[in-house]
PDB file of C-alpha atoms and ligand atoms in Angstrom:
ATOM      1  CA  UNK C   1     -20.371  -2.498 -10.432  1.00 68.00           C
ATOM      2  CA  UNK C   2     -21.298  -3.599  -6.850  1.00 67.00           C
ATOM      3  CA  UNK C   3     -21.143  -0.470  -4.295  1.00 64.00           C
ATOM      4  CA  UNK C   4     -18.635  -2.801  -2.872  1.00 70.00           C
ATOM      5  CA  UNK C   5     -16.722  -2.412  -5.721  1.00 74.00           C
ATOM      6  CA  UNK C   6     -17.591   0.790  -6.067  1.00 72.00           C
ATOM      7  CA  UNK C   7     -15.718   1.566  -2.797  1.00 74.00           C
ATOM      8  CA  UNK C   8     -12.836  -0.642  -3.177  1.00 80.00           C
ATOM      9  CA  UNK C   9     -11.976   1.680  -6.425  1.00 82.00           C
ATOM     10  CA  UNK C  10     -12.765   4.778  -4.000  1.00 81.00           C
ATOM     11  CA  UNK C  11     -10.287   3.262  -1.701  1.00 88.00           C
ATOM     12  CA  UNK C  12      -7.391   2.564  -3.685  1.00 91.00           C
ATOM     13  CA  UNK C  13      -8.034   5.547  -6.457  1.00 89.00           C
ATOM     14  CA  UNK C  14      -5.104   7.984  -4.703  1.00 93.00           C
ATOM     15  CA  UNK C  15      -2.520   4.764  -5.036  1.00 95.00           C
ATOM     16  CA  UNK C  16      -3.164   3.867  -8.846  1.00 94.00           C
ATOM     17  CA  UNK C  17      -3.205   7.557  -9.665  1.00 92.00           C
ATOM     18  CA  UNK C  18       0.611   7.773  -7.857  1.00 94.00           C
ATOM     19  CA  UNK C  19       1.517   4.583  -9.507  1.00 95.00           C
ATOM     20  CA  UNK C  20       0.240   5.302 -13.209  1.00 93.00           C
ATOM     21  CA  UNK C  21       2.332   8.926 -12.481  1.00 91.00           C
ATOM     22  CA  UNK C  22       5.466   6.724 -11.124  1.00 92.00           C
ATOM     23  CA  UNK C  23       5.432   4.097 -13.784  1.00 93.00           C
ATOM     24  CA  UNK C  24       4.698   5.960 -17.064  1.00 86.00           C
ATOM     25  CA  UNK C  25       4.363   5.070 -20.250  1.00 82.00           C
ATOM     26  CA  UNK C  26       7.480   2.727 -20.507  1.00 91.00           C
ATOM     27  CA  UNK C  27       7.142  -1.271 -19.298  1.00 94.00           C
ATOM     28  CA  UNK C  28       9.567  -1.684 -15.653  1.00 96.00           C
ATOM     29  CA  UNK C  29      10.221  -4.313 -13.450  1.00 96.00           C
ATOM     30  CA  UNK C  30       8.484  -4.541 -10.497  1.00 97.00           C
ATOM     31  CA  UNK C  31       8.813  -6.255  -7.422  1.00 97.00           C
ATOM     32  CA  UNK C  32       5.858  -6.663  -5.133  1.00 98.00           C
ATOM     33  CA  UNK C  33       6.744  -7.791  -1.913  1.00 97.00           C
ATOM     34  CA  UNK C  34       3.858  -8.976  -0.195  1.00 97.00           C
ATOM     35  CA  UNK C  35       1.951  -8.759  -3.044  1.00 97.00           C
ATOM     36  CA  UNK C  36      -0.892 -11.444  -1.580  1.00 95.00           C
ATOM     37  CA  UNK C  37      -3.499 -12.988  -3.531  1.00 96.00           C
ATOM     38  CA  UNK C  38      -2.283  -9.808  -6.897  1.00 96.00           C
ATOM     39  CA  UNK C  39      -4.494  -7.102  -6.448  1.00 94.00           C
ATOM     40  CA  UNK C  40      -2.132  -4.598  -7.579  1.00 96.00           C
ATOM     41  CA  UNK C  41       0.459  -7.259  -9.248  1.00 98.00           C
ATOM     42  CA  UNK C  42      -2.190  -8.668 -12.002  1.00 97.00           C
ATOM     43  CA  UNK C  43      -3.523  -5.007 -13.032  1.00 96.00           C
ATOM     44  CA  UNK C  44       0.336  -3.693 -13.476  1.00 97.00           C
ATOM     45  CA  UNK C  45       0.970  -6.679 -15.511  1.00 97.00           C
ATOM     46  CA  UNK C  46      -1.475  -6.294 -17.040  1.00 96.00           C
ATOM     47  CA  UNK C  47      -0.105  -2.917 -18.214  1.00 94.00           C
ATOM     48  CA  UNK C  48       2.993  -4.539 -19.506  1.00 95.00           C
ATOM     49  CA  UNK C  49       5.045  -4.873 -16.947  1.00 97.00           C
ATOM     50  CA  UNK C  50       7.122  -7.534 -15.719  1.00 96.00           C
ATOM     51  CA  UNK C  51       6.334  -8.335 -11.982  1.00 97.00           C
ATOM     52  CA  UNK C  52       7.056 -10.433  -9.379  1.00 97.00           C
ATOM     53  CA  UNK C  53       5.310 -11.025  -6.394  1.00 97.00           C
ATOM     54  CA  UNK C  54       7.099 -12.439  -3.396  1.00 97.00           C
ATOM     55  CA  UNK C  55       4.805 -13.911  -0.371  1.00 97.00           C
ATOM     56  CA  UNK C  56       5.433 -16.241   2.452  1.00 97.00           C
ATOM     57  CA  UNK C  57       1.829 -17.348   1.514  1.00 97.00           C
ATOM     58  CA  UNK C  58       1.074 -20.325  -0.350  1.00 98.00           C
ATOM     59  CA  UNK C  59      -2.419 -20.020  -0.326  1.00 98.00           C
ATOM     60  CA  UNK C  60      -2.377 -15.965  -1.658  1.00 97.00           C
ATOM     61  CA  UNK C  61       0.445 -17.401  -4.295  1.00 98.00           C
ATOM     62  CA  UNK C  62      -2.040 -19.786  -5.610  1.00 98.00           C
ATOM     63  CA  UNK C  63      -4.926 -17.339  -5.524  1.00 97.00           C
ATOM     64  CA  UNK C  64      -2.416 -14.824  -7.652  1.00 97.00           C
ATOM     65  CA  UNK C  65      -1.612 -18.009 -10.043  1.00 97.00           C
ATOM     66  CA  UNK C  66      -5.358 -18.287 -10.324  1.00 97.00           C
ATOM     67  CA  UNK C  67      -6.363 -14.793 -11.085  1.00 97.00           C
ATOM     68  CA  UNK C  68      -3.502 -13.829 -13.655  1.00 97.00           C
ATOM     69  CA  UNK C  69      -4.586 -17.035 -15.297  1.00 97.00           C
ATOM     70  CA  UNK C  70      -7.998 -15.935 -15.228  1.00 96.00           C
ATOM     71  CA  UNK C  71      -7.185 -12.205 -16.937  1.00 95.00           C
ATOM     72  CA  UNK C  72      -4.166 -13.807 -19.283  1.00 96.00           C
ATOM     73  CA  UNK C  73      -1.248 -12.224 -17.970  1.00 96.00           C
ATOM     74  CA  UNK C  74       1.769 -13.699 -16.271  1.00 96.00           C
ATOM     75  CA  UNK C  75       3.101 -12.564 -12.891  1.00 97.00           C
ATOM     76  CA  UNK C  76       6.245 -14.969 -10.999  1.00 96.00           C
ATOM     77  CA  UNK C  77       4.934 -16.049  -7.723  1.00 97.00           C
ATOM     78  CA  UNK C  78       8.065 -16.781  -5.444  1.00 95.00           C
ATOM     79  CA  UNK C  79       7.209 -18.042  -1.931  1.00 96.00           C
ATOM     80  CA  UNK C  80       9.434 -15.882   0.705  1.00 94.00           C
ATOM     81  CA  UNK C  81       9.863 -13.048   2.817  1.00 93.00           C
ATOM     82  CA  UNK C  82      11.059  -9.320   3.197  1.00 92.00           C
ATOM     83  CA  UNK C  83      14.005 -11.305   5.518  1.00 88.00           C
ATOM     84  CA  UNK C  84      15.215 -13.285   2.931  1.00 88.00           C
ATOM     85  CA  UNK C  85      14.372 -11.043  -0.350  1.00 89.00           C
ATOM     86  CA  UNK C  86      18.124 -10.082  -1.072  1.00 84.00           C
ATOM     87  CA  UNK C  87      18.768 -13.829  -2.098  1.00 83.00           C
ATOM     88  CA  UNK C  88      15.537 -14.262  -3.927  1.00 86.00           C
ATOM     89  CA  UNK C  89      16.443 -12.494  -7.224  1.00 84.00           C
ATOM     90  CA  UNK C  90      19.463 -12.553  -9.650  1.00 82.00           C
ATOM     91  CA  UNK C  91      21.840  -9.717  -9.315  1.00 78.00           C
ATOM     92  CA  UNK C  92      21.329  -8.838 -12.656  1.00 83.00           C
ATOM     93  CA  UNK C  93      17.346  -8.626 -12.086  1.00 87.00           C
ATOM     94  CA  UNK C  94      17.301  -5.663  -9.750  1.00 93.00           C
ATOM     95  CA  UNK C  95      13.459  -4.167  -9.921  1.00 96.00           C
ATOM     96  CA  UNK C  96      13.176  -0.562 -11.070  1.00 96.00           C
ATOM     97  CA  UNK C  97      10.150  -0.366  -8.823  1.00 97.00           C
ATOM     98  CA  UNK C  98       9.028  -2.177  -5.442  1.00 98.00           C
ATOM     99  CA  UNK C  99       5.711  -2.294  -4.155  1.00 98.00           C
ATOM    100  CA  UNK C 100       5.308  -2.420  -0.341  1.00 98.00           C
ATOM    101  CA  UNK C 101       1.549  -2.214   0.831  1.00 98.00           C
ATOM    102  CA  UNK C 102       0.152  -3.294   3.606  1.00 96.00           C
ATOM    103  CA  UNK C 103       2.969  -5.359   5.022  1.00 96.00           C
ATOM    104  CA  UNK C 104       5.430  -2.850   6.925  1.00 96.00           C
ATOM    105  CA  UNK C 105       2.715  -3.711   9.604  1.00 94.00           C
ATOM    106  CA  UNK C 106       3.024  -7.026  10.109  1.00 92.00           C
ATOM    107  CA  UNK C 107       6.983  -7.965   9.505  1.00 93.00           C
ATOM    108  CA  UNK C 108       9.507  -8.391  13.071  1.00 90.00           C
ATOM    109  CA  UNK C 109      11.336  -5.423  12.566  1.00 93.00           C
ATOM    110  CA  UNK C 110      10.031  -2.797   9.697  1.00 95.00           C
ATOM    111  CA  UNK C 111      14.065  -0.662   9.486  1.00 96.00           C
ATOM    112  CA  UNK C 112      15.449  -4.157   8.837  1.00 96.00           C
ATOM    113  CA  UNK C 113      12.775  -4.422   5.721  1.00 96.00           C
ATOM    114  CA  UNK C 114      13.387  -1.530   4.677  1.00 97.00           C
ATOM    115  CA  UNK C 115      17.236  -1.915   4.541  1.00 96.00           C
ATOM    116  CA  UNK C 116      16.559  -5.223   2.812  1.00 95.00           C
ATOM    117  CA  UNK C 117      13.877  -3.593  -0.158  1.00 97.00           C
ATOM    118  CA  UNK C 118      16.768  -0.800  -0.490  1.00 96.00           C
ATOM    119  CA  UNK C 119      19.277  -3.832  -0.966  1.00 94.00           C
ATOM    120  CA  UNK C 120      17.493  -5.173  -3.699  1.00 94.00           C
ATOM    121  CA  UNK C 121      16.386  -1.838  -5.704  1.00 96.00           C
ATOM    122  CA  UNK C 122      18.011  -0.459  -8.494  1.00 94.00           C
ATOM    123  CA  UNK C 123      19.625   2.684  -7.952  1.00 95.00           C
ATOM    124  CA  UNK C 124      17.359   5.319  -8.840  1.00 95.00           C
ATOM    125  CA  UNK C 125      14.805   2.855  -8.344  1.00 97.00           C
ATOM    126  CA  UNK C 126      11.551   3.935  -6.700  1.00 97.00           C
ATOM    127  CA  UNK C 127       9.831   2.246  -3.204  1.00 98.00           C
ATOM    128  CA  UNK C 128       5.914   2.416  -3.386  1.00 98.00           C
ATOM    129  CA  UNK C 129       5.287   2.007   0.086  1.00 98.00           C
ATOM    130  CA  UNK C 130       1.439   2.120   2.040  1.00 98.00           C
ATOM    131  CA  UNK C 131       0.946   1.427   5.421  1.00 97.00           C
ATOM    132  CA  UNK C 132      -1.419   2.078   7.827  1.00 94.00           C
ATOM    133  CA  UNK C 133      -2.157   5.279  10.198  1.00 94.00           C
ATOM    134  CA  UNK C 134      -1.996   5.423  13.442  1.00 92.00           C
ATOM    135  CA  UNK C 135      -4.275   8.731  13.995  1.00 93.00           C
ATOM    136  CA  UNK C 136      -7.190   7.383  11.759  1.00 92.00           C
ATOM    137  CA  UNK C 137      -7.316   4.527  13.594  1.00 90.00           C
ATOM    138  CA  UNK C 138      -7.407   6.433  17.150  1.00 91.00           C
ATOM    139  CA  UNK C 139     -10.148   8.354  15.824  1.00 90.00           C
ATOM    140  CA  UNK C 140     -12.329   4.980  14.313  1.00 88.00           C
ATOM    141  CA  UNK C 141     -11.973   2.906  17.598  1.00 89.00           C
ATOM    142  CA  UNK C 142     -12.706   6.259  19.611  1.00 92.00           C
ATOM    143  CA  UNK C 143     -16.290   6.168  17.256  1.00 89.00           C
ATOM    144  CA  UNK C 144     -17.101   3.036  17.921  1.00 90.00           C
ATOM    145  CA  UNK C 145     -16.649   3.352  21.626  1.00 94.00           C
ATOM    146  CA  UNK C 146     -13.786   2.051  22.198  1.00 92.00           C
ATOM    147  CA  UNK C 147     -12.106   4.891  23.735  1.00 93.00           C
ATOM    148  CA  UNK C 148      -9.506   2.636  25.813  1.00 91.00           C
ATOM    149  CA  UNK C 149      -8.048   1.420  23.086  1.00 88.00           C
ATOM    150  CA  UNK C 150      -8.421   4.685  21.273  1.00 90.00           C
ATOM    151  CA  UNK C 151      -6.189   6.070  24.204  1.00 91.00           C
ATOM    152  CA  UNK C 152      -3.827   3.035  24.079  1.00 88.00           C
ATOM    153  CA  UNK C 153      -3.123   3.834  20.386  1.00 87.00           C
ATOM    154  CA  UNK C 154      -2.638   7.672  20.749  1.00 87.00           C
ATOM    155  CA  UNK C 155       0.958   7.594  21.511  1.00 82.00           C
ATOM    156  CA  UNK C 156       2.478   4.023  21.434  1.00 78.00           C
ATOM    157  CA  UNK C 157       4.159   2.838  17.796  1.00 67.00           C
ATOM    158  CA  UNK C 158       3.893  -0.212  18.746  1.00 70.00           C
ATOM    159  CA  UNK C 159       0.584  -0.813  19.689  1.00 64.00           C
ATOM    160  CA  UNK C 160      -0.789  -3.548  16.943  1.00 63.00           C
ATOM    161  CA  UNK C 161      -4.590  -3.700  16.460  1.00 62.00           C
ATOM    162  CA  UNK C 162      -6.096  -6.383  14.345  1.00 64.00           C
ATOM    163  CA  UNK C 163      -4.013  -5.710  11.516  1.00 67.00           C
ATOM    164  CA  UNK C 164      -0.658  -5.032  13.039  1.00 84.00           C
ATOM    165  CA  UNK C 165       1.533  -2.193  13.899  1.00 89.00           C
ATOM    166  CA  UNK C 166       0.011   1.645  12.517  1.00 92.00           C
ATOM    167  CA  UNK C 167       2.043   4.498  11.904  1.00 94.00           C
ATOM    168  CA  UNK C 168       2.605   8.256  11.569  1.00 94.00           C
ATOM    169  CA  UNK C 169       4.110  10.179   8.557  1.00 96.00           C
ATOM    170  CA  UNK C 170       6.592  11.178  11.116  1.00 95.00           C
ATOM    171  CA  UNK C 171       7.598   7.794  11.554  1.00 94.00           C
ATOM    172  CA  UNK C 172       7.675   6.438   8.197  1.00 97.00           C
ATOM    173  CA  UNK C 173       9.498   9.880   7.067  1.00 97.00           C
ATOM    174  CA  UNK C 174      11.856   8.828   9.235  1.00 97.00           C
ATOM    175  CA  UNK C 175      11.743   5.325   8.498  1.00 97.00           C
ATOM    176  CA  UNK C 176      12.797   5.965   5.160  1.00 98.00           C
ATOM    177  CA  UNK C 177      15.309   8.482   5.141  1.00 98.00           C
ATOM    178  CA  UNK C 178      17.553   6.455   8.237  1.00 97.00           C
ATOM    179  CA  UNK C 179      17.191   3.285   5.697  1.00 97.00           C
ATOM    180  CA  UNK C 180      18.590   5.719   3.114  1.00 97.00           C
ATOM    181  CA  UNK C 181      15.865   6.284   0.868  1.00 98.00           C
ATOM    182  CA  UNK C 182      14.121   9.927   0.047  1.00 97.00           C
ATOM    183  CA  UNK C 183      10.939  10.581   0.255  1.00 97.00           C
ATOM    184  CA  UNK C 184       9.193  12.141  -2.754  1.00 95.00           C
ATOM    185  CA  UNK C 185       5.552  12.049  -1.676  1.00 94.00           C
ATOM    186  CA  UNK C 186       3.073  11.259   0.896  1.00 96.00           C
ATOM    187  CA  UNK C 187      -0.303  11.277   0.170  1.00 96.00           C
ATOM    188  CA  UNK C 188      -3.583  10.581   2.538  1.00 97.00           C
ATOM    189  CA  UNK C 189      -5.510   7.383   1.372  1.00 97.00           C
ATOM    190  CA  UNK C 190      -8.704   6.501   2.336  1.00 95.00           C
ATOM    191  CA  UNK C 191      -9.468   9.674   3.597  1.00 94.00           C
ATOM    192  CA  UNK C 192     -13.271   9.673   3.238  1.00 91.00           C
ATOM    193  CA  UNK C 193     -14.089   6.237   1.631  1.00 86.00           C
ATOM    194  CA  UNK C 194     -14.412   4.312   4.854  1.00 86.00           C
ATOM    195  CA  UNK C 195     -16.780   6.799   6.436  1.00 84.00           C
ATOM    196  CA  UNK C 196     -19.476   7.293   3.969  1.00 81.00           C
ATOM    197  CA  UNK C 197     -22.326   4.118   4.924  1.00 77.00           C
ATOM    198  CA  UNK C 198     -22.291   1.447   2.146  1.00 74.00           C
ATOM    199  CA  UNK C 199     -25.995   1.991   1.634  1.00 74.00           C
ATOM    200  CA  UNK C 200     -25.261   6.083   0.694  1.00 77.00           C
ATOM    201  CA  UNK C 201     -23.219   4.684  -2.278  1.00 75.00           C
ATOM    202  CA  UNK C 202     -26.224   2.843  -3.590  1.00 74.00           C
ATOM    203  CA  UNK C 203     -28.985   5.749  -2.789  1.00 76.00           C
ATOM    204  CA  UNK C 204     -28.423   8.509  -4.879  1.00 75.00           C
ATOM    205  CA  UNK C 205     -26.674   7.937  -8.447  1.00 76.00           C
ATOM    206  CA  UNK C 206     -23.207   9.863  -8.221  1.00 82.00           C
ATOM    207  CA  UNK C 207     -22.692   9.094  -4.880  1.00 84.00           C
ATOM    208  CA  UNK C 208     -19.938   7.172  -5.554  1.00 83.00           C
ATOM    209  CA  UNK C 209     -17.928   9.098  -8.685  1.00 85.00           C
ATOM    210  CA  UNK C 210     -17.794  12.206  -6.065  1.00 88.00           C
ATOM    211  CA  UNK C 211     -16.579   9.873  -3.594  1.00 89.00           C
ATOM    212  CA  UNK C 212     -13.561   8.953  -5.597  1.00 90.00           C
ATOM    213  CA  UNK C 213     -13.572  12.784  -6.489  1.00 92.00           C
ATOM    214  CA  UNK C 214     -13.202  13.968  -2.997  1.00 94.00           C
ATOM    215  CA  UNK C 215     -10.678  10.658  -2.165  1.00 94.00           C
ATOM    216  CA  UNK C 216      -8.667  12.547  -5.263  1.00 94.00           C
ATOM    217  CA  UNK C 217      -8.920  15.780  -3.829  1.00 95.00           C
ATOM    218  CA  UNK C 218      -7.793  15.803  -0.494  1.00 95.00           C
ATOM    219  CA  UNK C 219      -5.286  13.091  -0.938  1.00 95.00           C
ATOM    220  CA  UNK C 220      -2.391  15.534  -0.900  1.00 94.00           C
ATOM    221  CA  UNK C 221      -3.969  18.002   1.059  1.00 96.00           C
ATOM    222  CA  UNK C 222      -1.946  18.087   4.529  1.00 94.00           C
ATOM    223  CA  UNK C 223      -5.176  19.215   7.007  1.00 95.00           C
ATOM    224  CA  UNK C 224      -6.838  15.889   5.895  1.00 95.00           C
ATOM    225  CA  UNK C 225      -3.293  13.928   5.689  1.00 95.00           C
ATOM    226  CA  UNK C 226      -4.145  12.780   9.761  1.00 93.00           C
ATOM    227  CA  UNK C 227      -7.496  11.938   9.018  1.00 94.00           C
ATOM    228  CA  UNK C 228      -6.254   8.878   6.153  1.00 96.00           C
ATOM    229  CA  UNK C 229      -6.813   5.339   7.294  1.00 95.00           C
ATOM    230  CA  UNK C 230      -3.298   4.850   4.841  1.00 97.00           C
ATOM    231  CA  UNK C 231      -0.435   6.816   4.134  1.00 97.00           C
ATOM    232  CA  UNK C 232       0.929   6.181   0.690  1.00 98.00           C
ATOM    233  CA  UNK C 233       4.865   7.009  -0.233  1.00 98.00           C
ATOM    234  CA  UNK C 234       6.913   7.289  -2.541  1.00 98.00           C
ATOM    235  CA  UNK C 235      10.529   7.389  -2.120  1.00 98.00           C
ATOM    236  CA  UNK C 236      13.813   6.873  -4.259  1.00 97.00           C
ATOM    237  CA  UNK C 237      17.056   4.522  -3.591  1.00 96.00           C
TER     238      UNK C 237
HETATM  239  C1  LIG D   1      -2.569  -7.027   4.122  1.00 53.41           C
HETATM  240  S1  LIG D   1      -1.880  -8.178   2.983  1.00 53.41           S
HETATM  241  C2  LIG D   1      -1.477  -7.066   1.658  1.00 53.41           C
HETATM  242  C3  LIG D   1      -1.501  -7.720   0.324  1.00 53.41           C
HETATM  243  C4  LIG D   1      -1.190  -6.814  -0.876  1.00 53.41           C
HETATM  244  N1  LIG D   1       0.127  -6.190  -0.750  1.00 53.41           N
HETATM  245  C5  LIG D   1      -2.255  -5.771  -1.071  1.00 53.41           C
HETATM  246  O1  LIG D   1      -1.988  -4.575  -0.892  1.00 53.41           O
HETATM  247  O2  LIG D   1      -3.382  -6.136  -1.401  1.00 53.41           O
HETATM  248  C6  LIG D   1      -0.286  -8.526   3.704  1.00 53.41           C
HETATM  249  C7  LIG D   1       0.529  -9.514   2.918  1.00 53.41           C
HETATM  250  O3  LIG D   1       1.851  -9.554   3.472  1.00 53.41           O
HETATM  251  C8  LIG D   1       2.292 -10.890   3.486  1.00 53.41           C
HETATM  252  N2  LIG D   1       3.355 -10.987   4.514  1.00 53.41           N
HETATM  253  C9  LIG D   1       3.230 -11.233   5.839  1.00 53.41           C
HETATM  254  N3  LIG D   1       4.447 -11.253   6.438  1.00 53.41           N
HETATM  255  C10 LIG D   1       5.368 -10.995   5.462  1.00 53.41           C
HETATM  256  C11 LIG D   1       6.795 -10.899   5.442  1.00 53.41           C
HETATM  257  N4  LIG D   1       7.523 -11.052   6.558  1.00 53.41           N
HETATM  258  N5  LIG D   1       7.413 -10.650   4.252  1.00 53.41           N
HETATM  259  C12 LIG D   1       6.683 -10.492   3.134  1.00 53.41           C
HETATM  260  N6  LIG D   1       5.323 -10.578   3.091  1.00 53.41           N
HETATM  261  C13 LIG D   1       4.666 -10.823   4.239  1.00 53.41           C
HETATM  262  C14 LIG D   1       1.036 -11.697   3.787  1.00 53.41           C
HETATM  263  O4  LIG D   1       1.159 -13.054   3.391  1.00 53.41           O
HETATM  264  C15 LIG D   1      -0.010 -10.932   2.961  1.00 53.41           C
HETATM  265  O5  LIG D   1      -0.129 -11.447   1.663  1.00 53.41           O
END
C-alpha cells in the first residue's frame, strides 16, 4: 500500500467503522446521493448490498460504471440531483439507508436537501451524512498564513472556500432535527490524518496503523470533535 493509500484509509477509517456498525450483518438498500466516481458505493456493494448512486455527473457516473465493472459488482448509476431525488425512485423502492458525504456543501439550499433525502427514506431509515467543518478549516488556513481568510471563516456559515460551504455540529444538529430527522451520532473525522507529513507515514514502520489508531480513538471524543476536518452523522427518519 502507497502512504497515499495508507492515509486515505486513515482518513475515512471513523466513517466505515460507523457504517459497518449501521449496516450490520443483513444486505439493505442504499441510496448514495452524490455518490461520485463510488468510493463508498462499490465497497458497500460489494458487501451485498443493493445501491444506487445518484449524481448530476456524467463523467463520475461513468468512472463508477468503470470501477464496479472492474471489482464485479453492480451499483445503478442514475444521473440527477438532491432537487429532483423524490421522483427518481419507485415508491415502493424507498432506501433503508442514504449516504450523504461531501455534498451538503455544495447544493443551493442544504434544509431543502435535507427535506428532500427525508422524503425519500424509509421510515426508520437511517441518513449517513459527512460534511465538512468549519473550525478545522479556520485553524488550517490560519497555518498556512492565511489568517484573513481564517478570520473570514470564523463566524460566517456561509463563507465557501474551495470546496463549498463548511459547517459546525451546531449547525448540522440543527440542520437535522428542523428537517425532522434525529441525530444518533456525531463523530470527528479526520482528526489527525491531515496533519501528520506524508513522508512521516513512510519513515518509521507503524507510523501509519497508529495513525488510523489515534483517527479511531478520538473520533468520538468531544475535546478533539472541533479539531475534525469532517463531521460524520448519523441520524434516523
Ligand atoms: C466531494 S464529491 C463527493 C463524492 C462522494 N460522495 C464521496 O464521498 O467520495 C461531491 C459530489 O456531489 C455531486 N453533486 C454536486 N451537486 C450535487 C447536487 N445538487 N445533488 C447531488 N449531487 C451533487 C458531485 O457531482 C460530486 O460527485
Amino acid at each position: 500500500m502507497s502512504a497515499s493509500e495508507r492515509r486515505d484509509s486513515a482518513r475515512t477509517a471513523v466513517v466505515w467503522g460507523a457504517l459497518e456498525q449501521l449496516l450490520g450483518g443483513e444486505p439493505v438498500r442504499i441510496l448514495d446521493i452524490g455518490g461520485g466516481t463510488g468510493g463508498f458505493a462499490v465497497r458497500l456493494a460489494g458487501l451485498g448490498h443493493r445501491v444506487t448512486v445518484v449524481d448530476p455527473s456524467p463523467d463520475a457516473l461513468a468512472a463508477l460504471a468503470r470501477r464496479a465493472r472492474e471489482d464485479g459488482v453492480e451499483v445503478e448509476g442514475v444521473q440527477g440531483d438532491l432537487a429532483g431525488l423524490p421522483g427518481l425512485l419507485a415508491d415502493d423502492d424507498q432506501p433503508d439507508v442514504v449516504l450523504c458525504h461531501g455534498v451538503l456543501e455544495v447544493v443551493d439550499d442544504p434544509a431543502a436537501a435535507l427535506a428532500a433525502i427525508r422524503e425519500v427514506l424509509r421510515p426508520g431509515g437511517r441518513l449517513s451524512l459527512l460534511v465538512a467543518q468549519r473550525h478545522a478549516a479556520v485553524i488550517a488556513r490560519a497555518m498556512a498564513g492565511h489568517v484573513a481568510q481564517a478570520l473570514a471563516l470564523l463566524d460566517d456559515p456561509e463563507a465557501t472556500g474551495r470546496t463549498g460551504r463548511r459547517f459546525t455540529a451546531d449547525e448540522v444538529t440543527v440542520l437535522l432535527a428542523d428537517a425532522g430527522f434525529e441525530v444518533g451520532s456525531v463523530h470527528g473525522v479526520r482528526v489527525f490524518a491531515d496533519l501528520v507529513p506524508g513522508a512521516l507515514l513512510d519513515l518509521e514502520p507503524g507510523t501509519a496503523g497508529a495513525l488510523l489508531e489515534l483517527e479511531r480513538a478520538v473520533a468520538d471524543r468531544s475535546e478533539y470533535l472541533p479539531l475534525a476536518a469532517q463531521l460524520h452523522v448519523i441520524a434516523e427518519r
